[in-house]
Amino acid sequence: MIMTYVFPQPFSRNYESLLKRLKLRGMQPKTIESYSHGVRRAGAHFEYQIDNLSKDQLTDYFSQVLDQLSWSTLKHDLYGLKFYYAYVLEKHWPGAELTKAPKVSRLPDIVTVEQMQQIVNATRILSYRVFFFALYSMGLRLGEGLQLQVGDIDQDRMRVHVRDAKGNRDRLVPLPAHTLNVLREFWRVHRHPALLFPVARKASEAHPVPRRTWIVAACSRRCARSPSRSV
């Protein structure tokens, strides 16, 4: 569902220009939402008067953001406002060298085979079970898995073409034989001509994997925390 926002002028006009320019710069939908959210947040804070902010105003504002949110959120808000100034207002960014996030090096959490088995066993909906299994067996991100199409499966070379991966780059990943068999069996359930995980349109159709990644992520976290509670 597309959210509709009502803003006062001239912020509303400039915000629409921001969305168009982000799209024309080749930004991914997730990046567009992060940047535009940051601009909306700043707009609400400054009563939608953000076209002539000073460095002192930005210092106070980002300090408050960091008191309530994470460095990651601050970074995206900062990038969104910098983009707004550069490409919408065509003005010098007044917050140069204002922030410097601490350097943190963390290894990602690795889901073990046993944990993945718990997630699959705690999942009742077939499409979720297949999706989680395929994601884990091929080492895909949530968004990459949700966008997979039938044509991305190269069964002759036993590989999968992952499109628009991180950094807007395509990549090829190995396709395990068992995963191919599971995907074939699942496709026979819905028989969609293009999508591997289509959204169902009728109650009689196969349960879909939702397009919104946060829903899928929430389900996997719930199953991982409480294997005895099914989704």
C-alpha positions as a printed Julia matrix, in Angstrom:
231×3 Matrix{Float64}:
  0.0     0.0     0.0
  1.37    3.42   -1.02
  1.32    5.99    1.75
 -0.09    9.43    0.93
  1.25   12.41    2.88
 -0.22   15.9     3.13
  2.31   18.69    3.69
  2.17   22.47    3.56
  3.68   24.34    0.63
  6.42   24.75   -0.47
  7.58   21.62    1.37
  5.02   19.45   -0.41
  6.23   20.56   -3.84
  9.88   20.06   -2.91
  9.14   16.66   -1.37
  7.54   15.45   -4.59
 10.6    16.72   -6.46
 12.81   14.8    -4.01
 11.01   11.52   -4.74
 11.34   12.01   -8.48
 15.03   12.89   -8.3
 15.81    9.94   -6.06
 14.14    7.68   -8.6
 15.98    9.28  -11.53
 19.3     8.81   -9.72
 18.69    5.06   -9.79
 18.05    4.64   -6.05
 16.48    1.4    -4.87
 12.97    1.63   -3.31
 14.37    0.85    0.15
 16.93    3.69   -0.17
 14.28    6.08   -1.47
 12.11    5.34    1.56
 15.04    5.77    3.97
 16.12    9.11    2.49
 12.59   10.5     2.13
 11.71    9.37    5.66
 14.67   11.37    6.94
 13.46   14.46    5.1
  9.92   13.97    6.44
 11.28   13.61    9.96
 13.31   16.8     9.66
 10.35   18.58    8.1
  8.09   17.71   11.02
 10.74   18.83   13.51
 11.29   22.22   11.84
  7.6    22.82   11.02
  8.37   22.07    7.35
 10.79   24.98    7.07
 14.0    23.15    6.17
 15.27   25.08    3.15
 17.59   27.41    5.06
 18.84   25.46    8.05
 22.0    26.55    9.82
 24.78   24.34   11.11
 23.71   25.11   14.69
 20.13   24.02   13.93
 21.36   20.8    12.37
 23.69   20.18   15.3
 20.81   20.41   17.77
 18.54   18.36   15.55
 20.89   15.45   14.91
 21.84   15.4    18.58
 18.16   14.85   19.42
 17.84   12.19   16.71
 20.79   10.3    18.19
 19.25   10.48   21.68
 16.2     8.59   20.41
 17.4     6.54   17.42
 20.49    4.73   16.14
 23.56    5.89   14.27
 22.26    3.98   11.26
 19.04    6.01   11.25
 20.95    9.26   11.72
 23.16    8.35    8.77
 20.21    7.81    6.44
 18.53   11.0     7.66
 21.75   12.89    7.02
 22.14   11.48    3.52
 18.51   12.27    2.75
 18.87   15.91    3.79
 22.17   16.26    1.92
 20.5    14.91   -1.22
 17.6    17.3    -0.69
 19.92   20.29   -0.49
 22.1    19.21   -3.41
 19.5    18.05   -5.95
 16.22   19.73   -4.95
 17.31   23.08   -3.51
 20.66   23.12   -5.37
 22.24   24.71   -2.31
 25.42   24.24   -0.33
 24.99   21.7     2.47
 25.38   23.61    5.76
 26.17   20.53    7.84
 29.56   19.62    6.38
 31.74   17.52    8.74
 28.97   17.71   11.31
 28.79   14.04   12.28
 31.2    11.13   12.44
 29.81    7.75   13.37
 32.02    5.53   15.55
 33.72    2.7    13.7
 32.24   -0.62   14.72
 33.19   -3.97   13.25
 30.7    -6.75   13.92
 30.34  -10.19   12.46
 26.81  -11.02   11.27
 24.81  -13.57   13.2
 25.06  -16.96   11.5
 22.01  -19.21   11.6
 23.04  -22.81   12.2
 21.55  -25.79   10.38
 19.73  -26.77   13.57
 18.28  -23.27   14.0
 17.15  -23.2    10.39
 15.48  -26.58   10.88
 13.63  -25.16   13.9
 12.4   -22.21   11.83
 11.17  -24.48    9.03
  9.49  -26.88   11.45
  7.72  -24.0    13.23
  6.31  -22.68    9.94
  2.93  -24.07    8.91
  2.35  -22.02    5.73
  3.91  -23.86    2.8
  5.18  -20.8     0.95
  6.97  -19.58    4.07
  8.55  -22.99    4.64
  9.84  -23.16    1.07
 10.97  -19.55    1.12
 12.97  -19.87    4.36
 14.57  -23.09    3.14
 15.51  -21.61   -0.25
 16.85  -18.45    1.36
 19.12  -20.37    3.7
 20.3   -23.01    1.23
 21.34  -20.4    -1.36
 22.55  -17.7     1.04
 20.14  -15.0    -0.16
 18.92  -11.82    1.48
 15.19  -11.42    2.13
 14.67   -8.93   -0.67
 16.64  -11.05   -3.13
 14.55  -14.12   -2.38
 11.24  -12.3    -2.69
 12.15  -11.02   -6.15
 13.16  -14.39   -7.59
 11.47  -15.35  -10.83
 11.12  -18.65  -12.64
 13.46  -17.41  -15.36
 16.2   -16.79  -12.8
 16.59  -20.53  -12.2
 19.26  -22.04  -14.44
 18.78  -25.77  -13.9
 21.29  -26.7   -16.62
 24.15  -24.93  -14.85
 22.61  -25.4   -11.38
 22.75  -21.73  -10.47
 20.41  -18.82   -9.75
 20.6   -15.35  -11.24
 20.04  -12.86   -8.39
 19.04   -9.49   -9.83
 19.45   -6.06   -8.26
 21.4    -7.4    -5.31
 23.29   -5.17   -2.87
 24.88   -2.24   -4.68
 22.4    -2.63   -7.6
 24.51   -5.49   -8.93
 23.46   -8.87  -10.26
 25.16  -12.03   -9.03
 25.08  -15.77   -9.6
 24.72  -18.23   -6.7
 24.95  -22.04   -6.69
 21.67  -23.94   -6.74
 21.72  -27.11   -4.61
 19.98  -30.08   -6.22
 17.64  -30.56   -3.24
 16.65  -26.89   -3.36
 15.82  -27.22   -7.05
 13.55  -30.19   -6.29
 11.8   -28.3    -3.48
 11.23  -25.26   -5.73
  9.84  -27.51   -8.48
  7.35  -29.11   -6.1
  6.29  -25.72   -4.75
  5.85  -24.3    -8.27
  3.4   -27.12   -9.03
  1.23  -25.73   -6.21
  0.78  -22.25   -7.67
  2.04  -22.59  -11.3
  2.68  -18.88  -11.68
  4.29  -18.26  -15.1
  6.84  -15.76  -13.79
  7.17  -15.56  -10.0
  8.6   -18.19   -7.69
  6.78  -16.73   -4.68
  3.65  -15.03   -6.04
  1.12  -13.11   -3.99
 -2.16  -15.0    -3.94
 -5.2   -13.18   -5.3
 -7.87  -15.61   -4.16
 -8.47  -17.52   -0.96
 -8.3   -20.78   -2.92
 -4.78  -20.08   -4.16
 -1.56  -21.02   -2.41
 -0.61  -18.91    0.57
  1.89  -16.29   -0.63
  5.13  -14.96    0.68
  4.24  -11.3     1.35
  6.05   -8.71   -0.73
  6.95   -6.63    2.32
 10.26   -7.91    3.68
  9.55   -6.75    7.24
  6.61   -9.17    7.49
  8.78  -12.1     6.41
 11.56  -11.0     8.76
  9.11  -10.75   11.67
  7.83  -14.27   11.0
 11.33  -15.74   10.87
 12.3   -13.99   14.12
  9.16  -15.29   15.84
  9.86  -18.84   14.73
 13.5   -18.56   15.77
 12.56  -17.27   19.26
  9.74  -19.73   19.89
 10.03  -22.91   17.81
  6.99  -24.31   19.58
  4.81  -21.46   18.26
  3.93  -21.87   14.61
  3.39  -19.21   11.96
